[in-house]
Each structure stands twice: as C-alpha cells, then as structure tokens.
mmCIF file of C-alpha atoms in Angstrom:
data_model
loop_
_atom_site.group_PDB
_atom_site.id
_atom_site.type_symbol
_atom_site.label_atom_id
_atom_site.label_comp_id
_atom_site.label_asym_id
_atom_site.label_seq_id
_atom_site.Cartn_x
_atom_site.Cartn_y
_atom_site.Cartn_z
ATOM 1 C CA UNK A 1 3.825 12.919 -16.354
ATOM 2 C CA UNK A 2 4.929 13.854 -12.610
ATOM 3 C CA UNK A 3 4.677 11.979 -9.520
ATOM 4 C CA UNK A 4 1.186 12.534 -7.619
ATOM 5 C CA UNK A 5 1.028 14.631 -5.011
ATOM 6 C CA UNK A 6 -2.375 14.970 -2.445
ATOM 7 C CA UNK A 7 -2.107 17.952 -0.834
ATOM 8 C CA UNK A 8 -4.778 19.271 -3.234
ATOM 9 C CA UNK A 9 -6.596 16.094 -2.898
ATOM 10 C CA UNK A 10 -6.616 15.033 1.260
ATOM 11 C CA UNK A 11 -9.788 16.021 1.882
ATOM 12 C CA UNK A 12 -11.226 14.511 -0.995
ATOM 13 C CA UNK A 13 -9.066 11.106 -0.555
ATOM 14 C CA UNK A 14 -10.034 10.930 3.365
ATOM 15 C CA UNK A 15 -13.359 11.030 2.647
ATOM 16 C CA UNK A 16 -13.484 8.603 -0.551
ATOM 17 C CA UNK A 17 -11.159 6.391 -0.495
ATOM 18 C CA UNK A 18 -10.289 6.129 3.646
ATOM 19 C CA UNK A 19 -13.850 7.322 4.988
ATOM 20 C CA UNK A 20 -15.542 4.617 3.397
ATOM 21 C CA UNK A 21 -16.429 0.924 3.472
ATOM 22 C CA UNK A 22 -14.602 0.089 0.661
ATOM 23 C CA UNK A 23 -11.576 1.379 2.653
ATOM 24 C CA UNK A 24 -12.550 -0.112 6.049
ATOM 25 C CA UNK A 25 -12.683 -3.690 3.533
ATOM 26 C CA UNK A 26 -8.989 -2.536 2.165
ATOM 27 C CA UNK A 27 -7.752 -1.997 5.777
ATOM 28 C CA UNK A 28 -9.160 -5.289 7.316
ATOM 29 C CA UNK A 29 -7.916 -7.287 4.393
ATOM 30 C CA UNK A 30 -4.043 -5.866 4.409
ATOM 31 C CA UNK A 31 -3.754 -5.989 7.771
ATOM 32 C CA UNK A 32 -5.178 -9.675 8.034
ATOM 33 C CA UNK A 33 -2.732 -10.717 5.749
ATOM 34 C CA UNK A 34 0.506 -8.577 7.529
ATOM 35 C CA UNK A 35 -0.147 -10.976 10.234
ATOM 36 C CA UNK A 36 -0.635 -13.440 8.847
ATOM 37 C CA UNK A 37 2.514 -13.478 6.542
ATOM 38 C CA UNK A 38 4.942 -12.016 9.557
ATOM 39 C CA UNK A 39 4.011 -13.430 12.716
ATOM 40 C CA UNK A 40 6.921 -11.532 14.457
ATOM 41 C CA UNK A 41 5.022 -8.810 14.194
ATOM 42 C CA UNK A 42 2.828 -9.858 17.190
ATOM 43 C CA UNK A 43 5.193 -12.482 18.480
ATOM 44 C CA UNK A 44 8.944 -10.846 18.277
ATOM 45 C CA UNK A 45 11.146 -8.194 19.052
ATOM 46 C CA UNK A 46 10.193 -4.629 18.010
ATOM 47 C CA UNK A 47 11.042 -4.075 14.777
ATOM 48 C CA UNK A 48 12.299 -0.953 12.301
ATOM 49 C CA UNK A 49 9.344 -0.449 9.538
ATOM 50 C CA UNK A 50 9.229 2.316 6.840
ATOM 51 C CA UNK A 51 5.636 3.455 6.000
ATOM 52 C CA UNK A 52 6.869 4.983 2.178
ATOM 53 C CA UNK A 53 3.478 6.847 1.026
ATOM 54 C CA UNK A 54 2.167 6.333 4.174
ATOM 55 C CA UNK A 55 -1.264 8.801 3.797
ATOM 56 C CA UNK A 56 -3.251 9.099 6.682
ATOM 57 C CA UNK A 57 -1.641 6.427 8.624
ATOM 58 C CA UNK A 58 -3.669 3.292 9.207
ATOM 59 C CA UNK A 59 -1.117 0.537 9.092
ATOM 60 C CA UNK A 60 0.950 2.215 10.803
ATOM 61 C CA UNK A 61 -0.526 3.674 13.769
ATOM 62 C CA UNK A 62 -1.744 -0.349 14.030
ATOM 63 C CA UNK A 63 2.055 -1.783 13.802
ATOM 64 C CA UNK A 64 3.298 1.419 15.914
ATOM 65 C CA UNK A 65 0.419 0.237 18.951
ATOM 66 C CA UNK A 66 2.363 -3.655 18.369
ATOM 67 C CA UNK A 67 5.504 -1.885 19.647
ATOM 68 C CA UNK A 68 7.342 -1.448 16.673
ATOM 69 C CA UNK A 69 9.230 1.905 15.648
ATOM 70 C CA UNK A 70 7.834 3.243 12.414
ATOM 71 C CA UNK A 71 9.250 6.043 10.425
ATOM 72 C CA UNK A 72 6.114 7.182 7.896
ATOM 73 C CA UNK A 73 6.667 9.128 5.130
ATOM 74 C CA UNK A 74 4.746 11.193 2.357
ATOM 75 C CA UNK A 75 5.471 13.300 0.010
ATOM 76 C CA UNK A 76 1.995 15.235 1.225
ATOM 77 C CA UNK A 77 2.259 17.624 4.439
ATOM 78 C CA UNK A 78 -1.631 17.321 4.458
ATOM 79 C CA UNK A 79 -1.583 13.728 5.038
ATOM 80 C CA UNK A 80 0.850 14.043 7.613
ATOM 81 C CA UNK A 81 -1.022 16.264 9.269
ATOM 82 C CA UNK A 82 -4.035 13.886 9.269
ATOM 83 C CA UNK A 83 -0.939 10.723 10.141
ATOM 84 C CA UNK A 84 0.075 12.938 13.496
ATOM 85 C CA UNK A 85 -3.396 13.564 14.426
ATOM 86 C CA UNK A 86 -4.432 10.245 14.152
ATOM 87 C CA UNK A 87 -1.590 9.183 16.223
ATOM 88 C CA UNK A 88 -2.305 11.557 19.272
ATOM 89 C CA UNK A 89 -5.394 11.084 19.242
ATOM 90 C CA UNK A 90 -4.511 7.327 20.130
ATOM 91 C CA UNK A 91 -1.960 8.340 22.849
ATOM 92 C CA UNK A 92 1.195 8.512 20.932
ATOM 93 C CA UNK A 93 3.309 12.044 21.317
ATOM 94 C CA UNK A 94 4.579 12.561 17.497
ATOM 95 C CA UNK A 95 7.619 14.378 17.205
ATOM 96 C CA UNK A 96 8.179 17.950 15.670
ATOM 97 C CA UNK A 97 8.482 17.325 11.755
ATOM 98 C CA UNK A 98 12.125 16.120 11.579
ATOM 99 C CA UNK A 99 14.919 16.840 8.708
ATOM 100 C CA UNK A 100 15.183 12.688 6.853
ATOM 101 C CA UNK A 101 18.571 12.578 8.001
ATOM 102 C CA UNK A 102 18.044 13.523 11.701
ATOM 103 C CA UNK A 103 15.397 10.990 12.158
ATOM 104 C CA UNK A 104 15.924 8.091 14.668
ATOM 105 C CA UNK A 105 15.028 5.278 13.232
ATOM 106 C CA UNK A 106 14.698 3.249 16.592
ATOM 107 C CA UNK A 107 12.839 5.588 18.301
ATOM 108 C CA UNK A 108 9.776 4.166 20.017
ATOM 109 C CA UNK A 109 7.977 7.030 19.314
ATOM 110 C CA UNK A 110 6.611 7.247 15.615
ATOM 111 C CA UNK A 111 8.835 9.827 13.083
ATOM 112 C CA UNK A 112 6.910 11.682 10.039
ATOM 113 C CA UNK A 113 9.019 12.665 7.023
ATOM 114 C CA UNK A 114 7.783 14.844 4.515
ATOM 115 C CA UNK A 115 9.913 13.748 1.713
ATOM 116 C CA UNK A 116 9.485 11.985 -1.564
ATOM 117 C CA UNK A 117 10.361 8.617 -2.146
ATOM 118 C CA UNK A 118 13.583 9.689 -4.557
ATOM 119 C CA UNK A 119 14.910 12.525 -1.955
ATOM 120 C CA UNK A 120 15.005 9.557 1.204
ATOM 121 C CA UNK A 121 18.609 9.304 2.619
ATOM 122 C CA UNK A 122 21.255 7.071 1.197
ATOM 123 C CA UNK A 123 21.921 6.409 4.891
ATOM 124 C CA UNK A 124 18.571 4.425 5.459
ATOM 125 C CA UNK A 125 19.800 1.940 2.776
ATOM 126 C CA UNK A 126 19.421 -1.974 4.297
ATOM 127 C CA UNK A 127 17.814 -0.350 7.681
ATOM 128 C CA UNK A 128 14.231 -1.697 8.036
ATOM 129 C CA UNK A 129 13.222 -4.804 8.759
ATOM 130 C CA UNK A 130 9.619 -4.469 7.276
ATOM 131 C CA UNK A 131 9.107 -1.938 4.341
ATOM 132 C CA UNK A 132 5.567 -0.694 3.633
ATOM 133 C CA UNK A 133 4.868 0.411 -0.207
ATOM 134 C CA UNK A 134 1.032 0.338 -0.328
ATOM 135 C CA UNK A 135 -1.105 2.274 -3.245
ATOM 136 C CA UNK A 136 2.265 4.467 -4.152
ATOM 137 C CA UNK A 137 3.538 2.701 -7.840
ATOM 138 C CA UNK A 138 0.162 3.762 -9.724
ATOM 139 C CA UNK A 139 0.901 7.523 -8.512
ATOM 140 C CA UNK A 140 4.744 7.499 -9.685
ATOM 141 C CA UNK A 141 5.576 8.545 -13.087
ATOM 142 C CA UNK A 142 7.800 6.086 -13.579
ATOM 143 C CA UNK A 143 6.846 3.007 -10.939
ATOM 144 C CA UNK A 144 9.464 0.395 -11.435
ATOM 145 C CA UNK A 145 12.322 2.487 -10.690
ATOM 146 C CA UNK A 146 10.163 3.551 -7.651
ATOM 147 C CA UNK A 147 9.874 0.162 -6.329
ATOM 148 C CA UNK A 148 13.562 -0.243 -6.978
ATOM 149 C CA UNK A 149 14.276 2.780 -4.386
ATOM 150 C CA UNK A 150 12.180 1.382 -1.694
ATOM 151 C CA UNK A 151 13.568 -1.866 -1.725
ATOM 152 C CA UNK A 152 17.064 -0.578 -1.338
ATOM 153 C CA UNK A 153 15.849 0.070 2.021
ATOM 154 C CA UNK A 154 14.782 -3.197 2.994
ATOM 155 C CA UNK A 155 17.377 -5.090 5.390
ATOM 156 C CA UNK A 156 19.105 -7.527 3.191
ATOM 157 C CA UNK A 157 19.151 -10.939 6.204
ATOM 158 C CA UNK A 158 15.814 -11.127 7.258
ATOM 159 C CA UNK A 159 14.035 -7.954 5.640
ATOM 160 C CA UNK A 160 10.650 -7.957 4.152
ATOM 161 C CA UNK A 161 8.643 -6.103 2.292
ATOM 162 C CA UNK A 162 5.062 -5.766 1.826
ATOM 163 C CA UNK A 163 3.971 -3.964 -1.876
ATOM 164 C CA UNK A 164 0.364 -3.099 -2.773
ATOM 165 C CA UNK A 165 -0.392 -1.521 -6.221
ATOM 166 C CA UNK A 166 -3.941 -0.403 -8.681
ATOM 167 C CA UNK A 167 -4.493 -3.485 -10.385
ATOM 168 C CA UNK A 168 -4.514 -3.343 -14.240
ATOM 169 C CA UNK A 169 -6.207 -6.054 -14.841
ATOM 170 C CA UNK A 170 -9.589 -5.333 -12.379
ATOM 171 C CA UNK A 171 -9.768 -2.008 -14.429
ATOM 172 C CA UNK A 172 -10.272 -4.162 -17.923
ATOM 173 C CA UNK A 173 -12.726 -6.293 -16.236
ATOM 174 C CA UNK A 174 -14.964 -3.259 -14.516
ATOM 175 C CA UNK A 175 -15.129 -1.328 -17.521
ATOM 176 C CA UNK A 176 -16.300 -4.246 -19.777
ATOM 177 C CA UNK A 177 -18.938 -4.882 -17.363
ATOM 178 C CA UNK A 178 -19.713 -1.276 -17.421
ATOM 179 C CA UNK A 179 -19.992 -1.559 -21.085
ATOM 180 C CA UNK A 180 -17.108 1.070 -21.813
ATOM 181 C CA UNK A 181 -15.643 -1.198 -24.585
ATOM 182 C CA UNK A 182 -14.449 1.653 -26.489
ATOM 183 C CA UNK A 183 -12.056 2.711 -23.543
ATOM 184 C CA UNK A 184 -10.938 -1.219 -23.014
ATOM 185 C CA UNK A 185 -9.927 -1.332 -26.668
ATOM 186 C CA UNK A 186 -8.045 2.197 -26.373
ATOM 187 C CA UNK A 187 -6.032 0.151 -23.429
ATOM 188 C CA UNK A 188 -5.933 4.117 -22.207
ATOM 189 C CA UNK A 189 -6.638 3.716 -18.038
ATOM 190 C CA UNK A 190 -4.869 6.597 -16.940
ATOM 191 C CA UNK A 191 -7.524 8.367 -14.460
ATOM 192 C CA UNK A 192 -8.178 12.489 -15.383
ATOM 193 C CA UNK A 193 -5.689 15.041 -14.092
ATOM 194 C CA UNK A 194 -7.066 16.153 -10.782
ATOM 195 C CA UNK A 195 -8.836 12.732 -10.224
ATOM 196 C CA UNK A 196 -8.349 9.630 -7.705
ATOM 197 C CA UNK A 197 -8.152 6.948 -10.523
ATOM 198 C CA UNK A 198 -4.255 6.408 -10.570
ATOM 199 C CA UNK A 199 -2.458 7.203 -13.668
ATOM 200 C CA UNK A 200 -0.259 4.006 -13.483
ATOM 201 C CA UNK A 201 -2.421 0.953 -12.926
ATOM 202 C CA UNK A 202 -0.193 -2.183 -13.114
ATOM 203 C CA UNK A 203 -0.353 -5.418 -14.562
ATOM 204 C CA UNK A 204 0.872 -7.993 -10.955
ATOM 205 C CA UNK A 205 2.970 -10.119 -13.472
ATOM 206 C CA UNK A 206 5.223 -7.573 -14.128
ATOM 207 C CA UNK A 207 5.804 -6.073 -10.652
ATOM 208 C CA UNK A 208 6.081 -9.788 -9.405
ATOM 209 C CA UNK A 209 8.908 -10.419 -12.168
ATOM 210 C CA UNK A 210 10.694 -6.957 -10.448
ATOM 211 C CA UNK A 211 10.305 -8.519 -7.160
ATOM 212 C CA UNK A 212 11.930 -11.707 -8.043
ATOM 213 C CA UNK A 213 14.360 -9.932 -9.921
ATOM 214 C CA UNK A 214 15.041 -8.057 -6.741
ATOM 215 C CA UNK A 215 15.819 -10.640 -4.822
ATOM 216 C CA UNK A 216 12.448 -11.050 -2.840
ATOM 217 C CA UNK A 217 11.087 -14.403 -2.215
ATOM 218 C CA UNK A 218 7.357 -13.836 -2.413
ATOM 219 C CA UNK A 219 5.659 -15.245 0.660
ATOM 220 C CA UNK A 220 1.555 -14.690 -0.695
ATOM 221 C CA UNK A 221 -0.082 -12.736 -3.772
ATOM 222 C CA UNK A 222 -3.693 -11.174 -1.973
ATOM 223 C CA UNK A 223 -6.247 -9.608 -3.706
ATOM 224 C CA UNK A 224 -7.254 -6.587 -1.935
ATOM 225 C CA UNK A 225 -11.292 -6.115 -2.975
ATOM 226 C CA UNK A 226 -11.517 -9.058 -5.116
ATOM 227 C CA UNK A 227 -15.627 -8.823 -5.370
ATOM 228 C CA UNK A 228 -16.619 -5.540 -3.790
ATOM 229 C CA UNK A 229 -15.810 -3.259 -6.419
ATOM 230 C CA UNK A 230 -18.398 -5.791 -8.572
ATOM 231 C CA UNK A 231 -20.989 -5.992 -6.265
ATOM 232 C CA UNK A 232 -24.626 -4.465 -6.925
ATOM 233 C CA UNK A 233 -24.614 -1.256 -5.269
ATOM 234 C CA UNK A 234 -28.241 -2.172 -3.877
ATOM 235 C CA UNK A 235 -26.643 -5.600 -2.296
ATOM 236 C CA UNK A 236 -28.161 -5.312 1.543
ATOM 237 C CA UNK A 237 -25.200 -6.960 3.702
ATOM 238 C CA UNK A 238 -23.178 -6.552 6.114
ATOM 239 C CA UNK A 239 -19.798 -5.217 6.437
ATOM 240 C CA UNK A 240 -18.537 -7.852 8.610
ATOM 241 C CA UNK A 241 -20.259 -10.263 5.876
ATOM 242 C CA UNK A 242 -18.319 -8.443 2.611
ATOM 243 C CA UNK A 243 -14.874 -8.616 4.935
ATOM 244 C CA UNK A 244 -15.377 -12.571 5.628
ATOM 245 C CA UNK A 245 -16.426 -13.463 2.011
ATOM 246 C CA UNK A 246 -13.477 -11.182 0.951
ATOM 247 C CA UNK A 247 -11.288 -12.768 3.626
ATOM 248 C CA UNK A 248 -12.311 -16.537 1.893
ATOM 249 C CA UNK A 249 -10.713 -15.609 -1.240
ATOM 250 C CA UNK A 250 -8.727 -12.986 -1.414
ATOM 251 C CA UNK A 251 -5.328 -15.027 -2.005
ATOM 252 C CA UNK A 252 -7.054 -17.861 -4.181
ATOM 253 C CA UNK A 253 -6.582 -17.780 -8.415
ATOM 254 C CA UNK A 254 -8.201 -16.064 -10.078
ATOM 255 C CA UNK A 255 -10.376 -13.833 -8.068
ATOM 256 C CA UNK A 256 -6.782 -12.111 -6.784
ATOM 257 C CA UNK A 257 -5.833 -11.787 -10.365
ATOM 258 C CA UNK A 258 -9.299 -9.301 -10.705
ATOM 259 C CA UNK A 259 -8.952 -7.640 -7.124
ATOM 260 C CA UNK A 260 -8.630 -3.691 -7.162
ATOM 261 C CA UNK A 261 -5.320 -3.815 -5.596
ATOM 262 C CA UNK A 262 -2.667 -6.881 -5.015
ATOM 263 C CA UNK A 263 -0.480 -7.235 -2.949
ATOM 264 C CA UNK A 264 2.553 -8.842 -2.559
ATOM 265 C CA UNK A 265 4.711 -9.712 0.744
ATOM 266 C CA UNK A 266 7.675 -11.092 0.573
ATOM 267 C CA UNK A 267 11.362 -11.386 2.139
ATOM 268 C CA UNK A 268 14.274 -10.942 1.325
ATOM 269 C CA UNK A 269 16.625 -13.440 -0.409
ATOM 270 C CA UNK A 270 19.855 -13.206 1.243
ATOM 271 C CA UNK A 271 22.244 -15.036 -1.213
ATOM 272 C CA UNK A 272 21.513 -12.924 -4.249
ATOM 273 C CA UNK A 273 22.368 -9.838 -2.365
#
C-alpha cells in the first residue's frame, strides 16, 4: 500500500466530493467549528498556518482572507493548480511554485508546496501556530506515523492543531443499513484502487489516544456529516436547513461518534514538550 496521490483523480474529486452539497455541508461545518475553537483567528494577530493536504484550498483561501499567512501543501500539482486559481480569482497574487525550503513562512501572500507530507523541511519543525491535517490519514499508508510528522510542526507554546480523518465507525453503520453485512463481518473497508473511498478509515479512539499521547490537549471532538450521509436521498430540504440541523449536533455523543469524518482541534500542551 502507497500513499494516495490525486493527480489522476482532481477532476473527479472537485466535482464529487468539493462540487457538491455534501461538501458545501463539510466546509460550513469545519469552518464553524475553527472559529469557534480559536477565536484568535478573527480576533488576534496574524498567524503562521500549514494547510498539509491542502486540495483545492477552501480553508485556506478563508483563513488567508482573515489575514493570516498560510503555506498549503499537497502532494498533487493538480490540486495546486485548482488551490492558486482559486486564490486569484479572489484577489490574492500566488507566488511562482517555490522549492519547501525557500518558502517564507510569514509572507502575507499565500505559498503552495508541492511536496509530500514525509519530504517537508526539518526546518519548519515548531513553526506554525495553527496546523491543518484535514481528510489526509485515510490516504496515508501508514497514518499514525503521518500524524506524528505533522505535529512536529506545530509550535510547541501556544500551537494548535486541527485533525480531520474518514471515520471507521460511520462506514460499519452505512453499510449495515445498506444491508452489506457480508462486507461488515469481513471488517475489509478499504475503498477499490482508483476509487474515492479512502483506504485507511480510522477508528477516533485511536487517533484521539495519539493526540493525547502527543501532547495535544483536545479542545472539541465534531462530527463532520453526522446525518447527511443517512438521509433519504428523496428528503426535499434545504441546504441551509441540513447545515443548521448538522450544526445542532455535530459535537454531541453519539451522533459525532457516526459522522463521516471527525475532527479533532486541539492545542498544544506545553509541559510535556
């Protein structure tokens, strides 16, 4: 098993996963809970963020139009390509694709690295003061020691971190309700080669146990889709209506135990570094 790569898949992801209302639900519910966990992002100083995985760009074109300098990376040139695009089109001037270790990390204008998560620069260790890992474990071969390299860049006073992964546990649920018992019982949920089910769904206990183990104090657990993915395809309401019933429970037990993704923001925990 290697580490995903969507250059053979952007057009197909775009138009799936980001082009659609289950994404538009995804965005509105991360970002809701970005602000509401870290404040300072509206109310501070600008701050250094790291967008690792960063696709197409959404959360951070929105943090880079708070002020904030945001270095986005991707192993995939095509999503970059769709990143910078976005980004112009909504005034910024992205820079030429830098080499990792010329990029200035405190430059107002946003940086795009086309680098994978391992080959990031030792220099960058302890640098950011928000980390963005969103919908990047499930795609690594091995996912642990991936999380492990993008906390190191996380600043150790003050740092924080905000870590979204393929729940485990919604994919048992959908499939029993779809009646395929046969796969449940095989406990085999890797998604087909070629395909935009993740290979690595995770169960949230264990990456919360990594995160503690990490030193990150864990601010909220949110269920990202907690009843859309469930819903009767024929259900006639609104988006706005799905976002607010969405918004009502996505960090109450146990619906965010049976979201589609979780996510977990944290900070960092200064005396066990």
């Amino acid at each position: 098993m290697t580490d995903q790569n969507f250059d053979p898949l952007a057009e197909r992801f775009a138009k799936r996963i980001y082009g659609s209302e289950k994404g538009e639900i995804r965005l509105a519910i991360v970002w809701q809970q970005l602000l509401d966990d870290f404040p300072e992002l509206v109310e501070g100083r600008p701050l250094r963020i790291l967008d690792i995985g960063a696709g197409m760009g959404q959360v951070s074109l929105r943090l880079a139009k708070l002020g904030h300098s945001v270095v986005l990376t991707d192993p995939s040139i095509e999503m970059l390509h769709r990143a910078k695009a976005a980004f112009a089109e909504a005034g910024f001037d992205p820079s030429q694709q830098p080499e990792p270790l010329l990029v200035d990390i405190d430059s107002r204008q946003p940086q795009f690295v086309n680098s994978a998560l391992q080959a990031l620069p030792a220099a960058w260790s302890g640098q950011f003061d928000l980390v963005v890992f969103h919908a990047v474990m499930e795609w690594l071969a091995q996912p642990f020691e991936g999380l492990d390299e993008a906390l190191r860049f996380v600043a150790p006073e003050a740092g924080r971190v905000s870590v979204m992964f393929y729940n485990r546990h919604s994919l048992v649920f959908r499939n029993v309700i779809r009646g395929n018992f046969r796969k449940v019982q095989s406990q085999s949920f890797k998604g087909d080669e070629g395909g935009l089910t993740p290979q690595n769904p995770l169960l949230p206990e264990a990456v919360k146990v990594r995160l503690e183990a990490k030193a990150i104090d864990i601010q909220s657990v949110t269920g990202v889709r907690v009843f859309t993915d469930y819903m009767n395809k024929a259900l006639d309401r609104s988006l706005d209506d799905k976002i607010a019933i969405e918004r009502l429970y996505c960090c109450e037990q146990p619906y965010a135990s049976l979201a589609r993704y979780v996510m977990y923001n944290g900070r960092t925990h200064p005396e066990q570094h």
